[in-house]
Short mmCIF file of C-alpha atoms in Angstrom, two decimals:
data_model
loop_
_atom_site.label_atom_id
_atom_site.label_comp_id
_atom_site.label_asym_id
_atom_site.label_seq_id
_atom_site.Cartn_x
_atom_site.Cartn_y
_atom_site.Cartn_z
CA MET A 1 -112.11 137.39 -7.10
CA ARG A 2 -110.35 140.75 -7.27
CA ALA A 3 -108.90 140.09 -3.83
CA LEU A 4 -107.69 136.71 -5.02
CA ARG A 5 -105.92 138.24 -8.01
CA LEU A 6 -104.38 140.92 -5.82
CA LEU A 7 -103.16 138.29 -3.42
CA THR A 8 -101.57 136.34 -6.24
CA LEU A 9 -99.61 139.40 -7.20
CA LEU A 10 -98.51 139.99 -3.65
CA VAL A 11 -97.56 136.44 -2.75
CA PRO A 12 -93.91 135.77 -3.55
CA ALA A 13 -93.29 133.27 -6.32
CA PHE A 14 -91.77 130.76 -3.92
CA ALA A 15 -95.08 130.48 -2.12
CA PHE A 16 -96.36 128.23 -4.91
CA ALA A 17 -93.15 126.26 -5.07
CA GLY A 18 -93.39 124.98 -1.49
CA GLU A 19 -90.77 123.16 0.47
CA VAL A 20 -90.34 119.44 -0.16
CA VAL A 21 -88.32 116.72 1.57
CA THR A 22 -87.30 113.25 0.44
CA LEU A 23 -88.36 110.35 2.62
CA PRO A 24 -86.20 107.25 2.41
CA GLY A 25 -88.01 104.03 1.70
CA GLY A 26 -88.60 101.41 4.31
CA ARG A 27 -91.17 98.99 5.60
CA PHE A 28 -94.30 99.92 7.51
CA ALA A 29 -97.21 98.08 9.06
CA PRO A 30 -100.37 100.08 8.35
CA LEU A 31 -103.38 99.68 10.59
CA PHE A 32 -105.25 97.71 7.91
CA GLY A 33 -104.46 95.88 4.71
CA LEU A 34 -101.85 93.33 5.65
CA ASP A 35 -102.57 89.77 4.63
CA VAL A 36 -102.11 86.85 6.95
CA GLY A 37 -98.39 86.27 7.28
CA GLN A 38 -97.43 89.79 6.26
CA SER A 39 -95.81 91.97 8.90
CA ALA A 40 -95.26 95.12 6.88
CA PHE A 41 -95.49 96.65 3.41
CA PRO A 42 -92.55 98.06 1.49
CA VAL A 43 -92.64 101.83 1.02
CA GLY A 44 -90.52 103.27 -1.78
CA THR A 45 -88.54 106.46 -1.52
CA PHE A 46 -90.74 109.46 -2.27
CA ARG A 47 -90.89 113.22 -1.78
CA LEU A 48 -93.52 115.06 0.22
CA ASP A 49 -94.50 118.67 0.87
CA VAL A 50 -93.16 119.83 4.22
CA ARG A 51 -96.50 121.35 5.17
CA PRO A 52 -100.09 121.28 3.94
CA VAL A 53 -100.87 123.34 0.84
CA SER A 54 -101.57 126.90 1.93
CA ARG A 55 -104.39 129.20 0.99
CA ALA A 56 -101.95 131.40 -0.91
CA GLU A 57 -100.65 128.45 -2.87
CA PHE A 58 -104.16 127.33 -3.73
CA ALA A 59 -105.11 130.89 -4.72
CA ALA A 60 -102.21 130.90 -7.16
CA PHE A 61 -103.44 127.58 -8.55
CA LEU A 62 -106.96 128.97 -9.02
CA GLU A 63 -105.54 131.94 -10.89
CA GLY A 64 -104.03 129.62 -13.46
CA ASN A 65 -106.85 127.08 -13.38
CA PRO A 66 -110.10 129.03 -13.31
CA ALA A 67 -112.14 125.89 -13.92
CA TRP A 68 -111.49 125.01 -10.28
CA ARG A 69 -112.79 128.27 -8.83
CA LYS A 70 -115.76 128.25 -6.51
CA GLY A 71 -118.89 128.19 -8.64
CA LYS A 72 -116.98 126.95 -11.70
CA ALA A 73 -115.88 123.49 -10.60
CA PRO A 74 -118.16 120.69 -11.87
CA LYS A 75 -120.68 119.55 -9.29
CA THR A 76 -119.65 115.99 -10.06
CA LEU A 77 -116.24 116.78 -8.60
CA VAL A 78 -117.01 119.04 -5.61
CA ASP A 79 -119.80 119.35 -3.10
CA GLU A 80 -121.81 122.48 -2.35
CA ARG A 81 -119.41 123.63 0.40
CA TYR A 82 -116.36 123.70 -1.87
CA LEU A 83 -114.21 126.71 -0.92
CA ALA A 84 -117.25 128.13 0.88
CA THR A 85 -115.19 130.19 3.30
CA PHE A 86 -112.04 130.48 1.22
CA THR A 87 -110.38 133.75 2.21
CA PRO A 88 -106.74 133.50 1.16
CA ALA A 89 -106.05 137.15 1.87
CA LYS A 90 -106.95 136.73 5.52
CA HIS A 91 -104.54 133.95 6.49
CA PRO A 92 -102.51 133.18 3.37
CA ALA A 93 -100.05 130.87 5.10
CA GLY A 94 -102.73 128.75 6.74
CA PRO A 95 -103.73 125.42 5.14
CA VAL A 96 -106.38 125.50 2.45
CA THR A 97 -109.43 123.49 3.47
CA GLN A 98 -112.89 122.79 2.05
CA VAL A 99 -111.19 121.31 -1.01
CA SER A 100 -112.50 118.12 -2.58
CA TYR A 101 -110.37 115.10 -3.40
CA PHE A 102 -110.60 115.85 -7.09
CA ALA A 103 -109.52 119.48 -6.61
CA ALA A 104 -106.63 118.40 -4.40
CA ARG A 105 -105.54 115.92 -7.04
CA ALA A 106 -105.75 118.54 -9.76
CA TYR A 107 -103.61 120.90 -7.70
CA CYS A 108 -100.93 118.25 -7.13
CA ALA A 109 -100.96 117.24 -10.78
CA ALA A 110 -100.43 120.87 -11.75
CA LYS A 111 -97.34 120.86 -9.56
CA GLY A 112 -96.03 117.68 -11.18
CA GLY A 113 -97.01 115.60 -8.19
CA ARG A 114 -99.83 113.54 -6.78
CA LEU A 115 -101.54 112.93 -3.50
CA PRO A 116 -99.61 110.57 -1.22
CA SER A 117 -101.02 107.10 -0.86
CA THR A 118 -102.52 106.27 2.52
CA LEU A 119 -99.56 103.98 3.15
CA GLU A 120 -97.10 106.78 2.36
CA TRP A 121 -99.00 109.29 4.48
CA GLU A 122 -99.21 106.97 7.48
CA TYR A 123 -95.52 106.06 7.04
CA ALA A 124 -94.58 109.74 7.15
CA ALA A 125 -96.98 110.53 9.99
CA ALA A 126 -95.70 107.73 12.21
CA ALA A 127 -92.52 109.70 12.83
CA ASP A 128 -92.01 112.09 15.68
CA GLU A 129 -89.12 114.49 16.17
CA THR A 130 -86.55 111.74 16.76
CA ARG A 131 -88.05 108.39 15.72
CA ARG A 132 -89.07 107.17 12.27
CA ASP A 133 -91.84 105.04 13.71
CA ALA A 134 -93.19 106.33 17.00
CA SER A 135 -96.72 105.14 16.32
CA ARG A 136 -96.58 102.54 19.07
CA GLU A 137 -95.03 104.89 21.58
CA ALA A 138 -97.52 105.94 24.23
CA ASP A 139 -96.27 109.52 24.53
CA PHE A 140 -96.54 110.18 20.80
CA ALA A 141 -99.94 108.55 20.50
CA GLN A 142 -101.23 110.58 23.42
CA ARG A 143 -100.09 113.86 21.85
CA ILE A 144 -102.09 113.05 18.72
CA LEU A 145 -105.13 111.96 20.69
CA ASP A 146 -104.98 115.15 22.74
CA TRP A 147 -105.45 117.10 19.52
CA TYR A 148 -108.22 114.81 18.31
CA GLY A 149 -109.93 115.28 21.68
CA GLN A 150 -110.05 119.05 21.48
CA PRO A 151 -112.95 120.88 19.91
CA ASN A 152 -112.12 122.97 16.86
CA ARG A 153 -110.94 126.43 17.76
CA GLU A 154 -111.28 129.42 15.50
CA GLY A 155 -107.82 130.72 14.80
CA ASP A 156 -106.03 127.38 14.78
CA LEU A 157 -105.71 127.52 11.05
CA GLU A 158 -103.97 130.89 11.27
CA GLN A 159 -100.95 129.30 12.86
CA PRO A 160 -99.35 126.79 10.52
CA GLY A 161 -96.24 125.03 11.54
CA SER A 162 -95.34 122.65 14.29
CA PRO A 163 -92.17 120.89 15.38
CA ARG A 164 -90.66 119.09 12.40
CA ASN A 165 -90.58 115.34 12.58
CA VAL A 166 -87.48 113.32 11.87
CA TYR A 167 -88.05 113.65 8.12
CA GLY A 168 -88.45 117.42 8.34
CA LEU A 169 -92.23 117.35 7.90
CA GLU A 170 -94.57 119.72 9.73
CA ALA A 171 -98.13 119.51 10.95
CA LEU A 172 -99.05 115.99 9.90
CA HIS A 173 -100.95 116.00 13.18
CA GLY A 174 -102.57 118.85 15.03
CA LEU A 175 -103.70 121.13 12.23
CA VAL A 176 -106.00 119.53 9.65
CA TRP A 177 -106.94 116.09 8.34
CA GLU A 178 -105.41 115.39 4.93
CA TRP A 179 -106.56 113.73 1.72
CA THR A 180 -104.72 110.65 0.50
CA ASP A 181 -104.85 109.27 -3.02
CA ASP A 182 -106.61 106.05 -2.01
CA PHE A 183 -108.41 107.40 1.06
CA ASN A 184 -111.42 105.09 0.67
CA ALA A 185 -109.51 101.95 -0.28
CA VAL A 186 -109.62 100.16 3.03
CA PHE A 187 -111.96 97.28 3.36
CA VAL A 188 -113.17 97.92 6.86
CA SER A 189 -116.60 96.53 7.50
CA GLY A 190 -119.16 98.10 9.72
CA ASP A 191 -120.87 96.06 12.37
CA ASN A 192 -121.26 92.97 10.26
CA ARG A 193 -124.57 92.00 11.74
CA GLN A 194 -125.84 94.61 9.26
CA ASP A 195 -123.49 93.50 6.52
CA GLY A 196 -124.70 89.93 6.32
CA ASP A 197 -121.14 88.72 6.71
CA THR A 198 -120.18 86.27 9.39
CA ASN A 199 -116.47 87.04 9.42
CA PRO A 200 -115.76 87.54 13.12
CA LYS A 201 -112.74 89.67 12.26
CA PHE A 202 -115.07 92.58 11.67
CA MET A 203 -117.50 91.97 14.48
CA CYS A 204 -117.79 94.79 17.00
CA GLY A 205 -114.51 95.14 18.90
CA SER A 206 -112.73 92.75 16.58
CA GLY A 207 -112.72 95.53 14.03
CA ALA A 208 -110.20 97.30 16.24
CA THR A 209 -108.45 94.45 17.98
CA GLY A 210 -107.96 92.63 14.69
CA SER A 211 -105.95 95.48 13.22
CA ALA A 212 -102.18 95.32 12.90
CA ARG A 213 -101.56 97.99 15.55
CA ARG A 214 -104.54 98.03 17.87
CA GLU A 215 -102.73 100.31 20.31
CA ASP A 216 -102.63 103.04 17.66
CA TYR A 217 -106.10 104.41 18.24
CA ALA A 218 -105.17 107.70 16.60
CA ALA A 219 -104.61 105.88 13.30
CA PHE A 220 -107.94 104.13 13.78
CA MET A 221 -109.63 107.52 14.01
CA ARG A 222 -107.94 108.68 10.81
CA TYR A 223 -109.13 105.58 8.94
CA ALA A 224 -112.62 106.15 10.30
CA LEU A 225 -112.61 109.77 9.15
CA ARG A 226 -111.39 108.81 5.69
CA SER A 227 -114.01 106.11 5.38
CA SER A 228 -116.73 108.68 6.01
CA LEU A 229 -115.68 110.82 3.05
CA THR A 230 -116.66 110.78 -0.57
CA PRO A 231 -114.30 112.25 -3.17
CA ARG A 232 -116.62 115.26 -3.48
CA SER A 233 -116.52 115.95 0.26
CA THR A 234 -115.20 119.21 1.63
CA LEU A 235 -114.66 119.89 5.31
CA PRO A 236 -113.49 122.96 7.23
CA ARG A 237 -110.62 120.94 8.70
CA LEU A 238 -109.68 118.81 5.71
CA GLY A 239 -106.67 119.86 3.64
CA PHE A 240 -103.91 118.10 1.73
CA ARG A 241 -100.27 118.06 0.78
CA CYS A 242 -98.64 116.66 -2.36
CA ALA A 243 -96.19 113.83 -2.94
CA TYR A 244 -93.72 113.49 -5.79
CA GLU A 245 -91.72 110.72 -7.38
CA VAL A 246 -88.01 110.84 -6.72
CA ASN A 247 -87.25 110.28 -10.40
CA PRO A 248 -90.31 111.48 -12.26
CA MET B 1 -115.64 105.35 14.46
CA ARG B 2 -119.08 106.87 14.74
CA ALA B 3 -118.61 108.37 11.30
CA LEU B 4 -117.55 104.99 9.96
CA LEU B 5 -120.58 103.26 11.36
CA LEU B 6 -122.82 106.06 10.11
CA TRP B 7 -121.43 105.58 6.63
CA CYS B 8 -121.62 101.80 6.70
CA CYS B 9 -125.07 101.55 8.20
CA LEU B 10 -126.97 104.58 6.97
CA LEU B 11 -125.36 106.17 3.95
CA ALA B 12 -123.90 103.33 1.91
CA PRO B 13 -127.27 101.80 0.97
CA LEU B 14 -128.23 105.05 -0.72
CA ALA B 15 -125.56 104.34 -3.28
CA HIS B 16 -127.89 101.90 -4.98
CA ALA B 17 -130.22 104.65 -6.07
CA GLN B 18 -129.78 106.77 -9.15
CA ASP B 19 -126.84 109.07 -8.57
CA ASP B 20 -126.53 112.05 -10.86
CA ALA B 21 -123.39 113.19 -9.02
CA LYS B 22 -121.52 110.26 -10.54
CA ASN B 23 -121.10 111.37 -14.11
CA VAL B 24 -118.33 109.63 -16.01
CA LEU B 25 -118.37 112.38 -18.62
CA ALA B 26 -116.78 114.72 -16.05
CA LEU B 27 -113.54 112.88 -16.82
CA ASP B 28 -112.16 113.52 -20.27
CA THR B 29 -109.51 110.84 -20.16
CA THR B 30 -108.52 108.51 -22.97
CA TRP B 31 -108.49 104.74 -22.51
CA ARG B 32 -106.91 102.06 -24.65
CA THR B 33 -109.04 99.38 -26.20
CA GLU B 34 -107.96 95.78 -26.63
CA GLN B 35 -106.92 96.66 -30.16
CA GLY B 36 -104.73 99.49 -28.84
CA GLU B 37 -107.04 102.18 -30.10
CA PRO B 38 -107.82 105.27 -27.99
CA LEU B 39 -111.33 105.58 -26.59
CA LYS B 40 -112.94 108.25 -24.45
CA LEU B 41 -116.06 107.45 -22.47
CA SER B 42 -117.55 110.53 -24.10
CA ALA B 43 -117.64 108.41 -27.24
CA LEU B 44 -120.40 106.41 -25.51
CA LYS B 45 -122.45 109.51 -24.75
CA GLY B 46 -126.05 109.01 -25.73
CA ARG B 47 -125.93 105.27 -25.09
CA TRP B 48 -126.87 103.07 -22.16
CA TYR B 49 -124.15 100.64 -21.11
CA VAL B 50 -122.95 98.43 -18.29
CA LEU B 51 -119.65 99.30 -16.60
CA THR B 52 -117.54 97.42 -14.11
CA PHE B 53 -113.95 96.68 -13.12
CA VAL B 54 -111.93 93.45 -13.04
CA TYR B 55 -108.35 92.37 -13.61
CA THR B 56 -107.44 89.38 -15.66
CA SER B 57 -105.19 87.57 -13.17
CA CYS B 58 -107.82 87.87 -10.44
CA ALA B 59 -108.59 84.53 -8.89
CA GLY B 60 -111.09 85.85 -6.38
CA THR B 61 -114.38 87.44 -7.35
CA CYS B 62 -113.56 88.56 -10.92
CA PRO B 63 -114.44 85.18 -12.45
CA LEU B 64 -117.82 85.41 -10.73
CA THR B 65 -118.24 88.96 -12.00
CA THR B 66 -117.41 87.98 -15.55
CA ARG B 67 -119.86 85.08 -15.47
CA LYS B 68 -122.51 87.35 -14.03
CA LEU B 69 -121.94 89.84 -16.84
CA LYS B 70 -122.32 87.05 -19.40
CA ARG B 71 -125.61 86.08 -17.79
CA LEU B 72 -126.67 89.74 -17.68
CA GLU B 73 -125.92 90.11 -21.37
CA GLN B 74 -128.13 87.11 -22.13
CA VAL B 75 -131.00 88.34 -19.98
CA LEU B 76 -130.85 91.83 -21.46
CA ALA B 77 -130.93 90.38 -24.97
CA GLN B 78 -133.88 88.14 -24.10
CA ALA B 79 -135.69 91.18 -22.68
CA GLY B 80 -135.12 93.05 -25.92
CA LYS B 81 -132.69 95.43 -24.22
CA PRO B 82 -129.25 94.53 -25.56
CA LEU B 83 -126.49 96.70 -24.12
CA ASP B 84 -122.76 97.18 -24.47
CA LEU B 85 -120.63 96.01 -21.54
CA VAL B 86 -117.54 98.01 -20.62
CA VAL B 87 -114.98 96.27 -18.43
CA VAL B 88 -112.14 98.43 -17.10
CA SER B 89 -108.90 96.83 -15.95
CA LEU B 90 -107.84 97.43 -12.36
CA ASP B 91 -104.32 96.27 -13.18
CA PRO B 92 -103.02 98.19 -16.19
CA ALA B 93 -99.42 97.11 -15.65
CA HIS B 94 -100.24 93.44 -16.11
CA ASP B 95 -103.31 93.49 -18.33
CA THR B 96 -101.35 93.49 -21.56
CA PRO B 97 -103.00 92.86 -24.93
CA GLU B 98 -101.94 89.21 -24.61
CA ALA B 99 -103.53 88.96 -21.15
CA LEU B 100 -106.76 90.43 -22.50
CA VAL B 101 -106.86 87.91 -25.35
CA ALA B 102 -106.37 85.12 -22.81
CA TYR B 103 -109.14 86.59 -20.65
CA ARG B 104 -111.61 86.52 -23.54
CA LYS B 105 -110.61 82.98 -24.42
CA ARG B 106 -110.95 81.80 -20.81
CA TYR B 107 -114.55 82.99 -20.66
CA GLN B 108 -115.51 82.20 -24.27
CA LEU B 109 -115.84 85.88 -25.08
CA GLU B 110 -113.93 85.86 -28.36
CA GLU B 111 -117.09 86.62 -30.31
CA ALA B 112 -118.67 88.89 -27.71
CA LYS B 113 -118.92 92.01 -29.85
CA ARG B 114 -120.72 94.03 -27.20
CA TRP B 115 -117.88 93.68 -24.70
CA ARG B 116 -115.15 96.31 -24.52
CA VAL B 117 -112.17 95.85 -22.22
CA LEU B 118 -110.45 99.17 -21.49
CA VAL B 119 -107.00 99.75 -20.06
CA GLY B 120 -105.65 103.06 -18.80
CA ASP B 121 -102.96 104.00 -16.32
CA ASP B 122 -103.09 103.76 -12.55
CA ALA B 123 -104.07 107.41 -12.08
CA GLN B 124 -106.91 107.09 -14.60
CA VAL B 125 -108.25 103.99 -12.93
CA ARG B 126 -108.07 105.61 -9.51
CA THR B 127 -109.91 108.70 -10.76
CA LEU B 128 -112.72 106.77 -12.42
CA THR B 129 -113.15 104.42 -9.50
CA MET B 130 -113.20 107.35 -7.10
CA LEU B 131 -115.85 109.08 -9.15
CA LEU B 132 -117.97 105.95 -9.00
CA GLU B 133 -116.96 105.26 -5.38
CA PHE B 134 -115.73 101.82 -6.36
CA LYS B 135 -113.09 100.84 -3.81
CA TYR B 136 -109.95 98.88 -4.55
CA THR B 137 -106.52 98.46 -3.01
CA LYS B 138 -103.49 96.59 -4.24
CA ASN B 139 -101.24 94.65 -1.93
CA PRO B 140 -97.83 96.06 -2.86
CA GLU B 141 -96.07 92.75 -2.26
CA SER B 142 -98.43 90.06 -3.50
CA GLY B 143 -100.06 92.15 -6.22
CA VAL B 144 -103.47 90.90 -5.16
CA ILE B 145 -106.16 93.56 -5.58
CA LEU B 146 -108.99 93.73 -3.10
CA HIS B 147 -111.96 95.43 -4.72
CA ASP B 148 -115.66 96.09 -4.71
CA ASN B 149 -117.95 94.05 -6.92
CA THR B 150 -120.30 96.76 -8.08
CA VAL B 151 -121.73 96.74 -11.60
CA PHE B 152 -122.94 100.14 -12.85
CA LEU B 153 -125.70 100.96 -15.30
CA VAL B 154 -124.66 104.15 -17.07
CA GLY B 155 -127.26 106.27 -18.81
CA PRO B 156 -126.96 108.29 -22.01
CA GLU B 157 -125.87 111.46 -20.20
CA GLY B 158 -123.07 109.60 -18.38
CA THR B 159 -124.73 109.29 -14.97
CA VAL B 160 -125.15 106.14 -12.93
CA LYS B 161 -128.75 104.95 -13.11
CA THR B 162 -128.49 101.95 -10.84
CA THR B 163 -125.99 99.46 -9.47
CA MET B 164 -125.87 95.86 -8.37
CA SER B 165 -123.40 93.56 -6.72
CA SER B 166 -121.88 91.08 -9.12
CA LEU B 167 -121.96 88.47 -6.38
CA ASP B 168 -125.19 88.20 -4.49
CA GLN B 169 -127.84 90.37 -6.10
CA PRO B 170 -130.37 89.13 -8.65
CA LEU B 171 -130.42 90.65 -12.10
CA GLU B 172 -134.10 91.58 -12.26
CA ALA B 173 -134.00 95.06 -10.74
CA PHE B 174 -130.93 95.98 -12.78
CA VAL B 175 -132.53 94.80 -16.03
CA ALA B 176 -135.78 96.57 -15.15
CA ALA B 177 -133.88 99.86 -14.84
CA VAL B 178 -132.96 99.69 -18.52
CA PRO B 179 -135.68 101.33 -20.59
CA SER B 180 -137.00 99.33 -23.49
CA ALA B 181 -137.03 102.18 -25.96
CA ARG B 182 -133.59 103.74 -26.06
CA LYS B 183 -130.58 104.32 -28.24
#
């Protein structure tokens, strides 16, 4: 903990402030959730951190919120791996990981923000460097899948930053998975022979082909990852960034 | 996808067992009662109670849930195990005091003293439902809320003792999980 306090003293004040951009509202078709007859959902204007919350930023948060330190956080709100390998002094600019949903939410609330909704996150992450919605573009989808297809490499998390997308956001893909406020709120069934439900929409391949954008397999993988989490979960490659209202 | 199937097929059924990790007392938030009075769930510490979520304009499964809760209340009373029932609104923006009065009237709950309908804000509802792993999502255009139909039995220390579906599960196991001698 001494190292953490020392780091907090050394990290410039702006490190906790973070860089934020405003995303204009629009309409977006998420992979799941649209009703019959709906082609897209409205997304309001919101603000989002440019990059995932860093270890240094989270260390500063822990300094002011000791109840969230490793060993202090309630076991109802974090699992046993919470901050297990948290070493902010080693790679302070890298994204903090092994943080539960509840801890991520507490951090964002302390900054006057919140976690982005899944719709907002997917809306932001559909953009590439030049297009607001590149999610159906084969080249963009392949770049994301290339990252998903690679095994984790030690050292990746030391190198934050990536080309900014059209909104000015970095590293929505290629660095870590990210929490969303309603990460588990998608009603995707498993193989419904086990579920006792005869809706063919969810049967085997229909679970994928029945989605709004079945060519966006990368999004399908993100929904699958989110559905495997509980709010207490912590993973070595799971971080978060915060969203903010335009007029709080 | 493998993780999704693992969760759906292997891990989800475990949620029916007693789950000490789900302790509502970890959240020290204040709800609003139908009378507009503040209430913290910590005020129910030391008591057994039933907890679930509905919204009053719900035309889908909520009416079935409410009827099931009425039946549950009767069965618990007949078994000598009367309990309070706490219903939390999933739609705070629209579940006004007037809407809650109409809800009670619609289901003949005007005299149901053991029922408490609580309203918070969206963040509160999301936090509590996350803690209990009760899923819901609101269609931003139609306002329709898709949601789970889980009913929770909360023990005196705030942990979930058992659950049941409000749709297709019989009451017996849920009622049996309530001890006869209790506060």
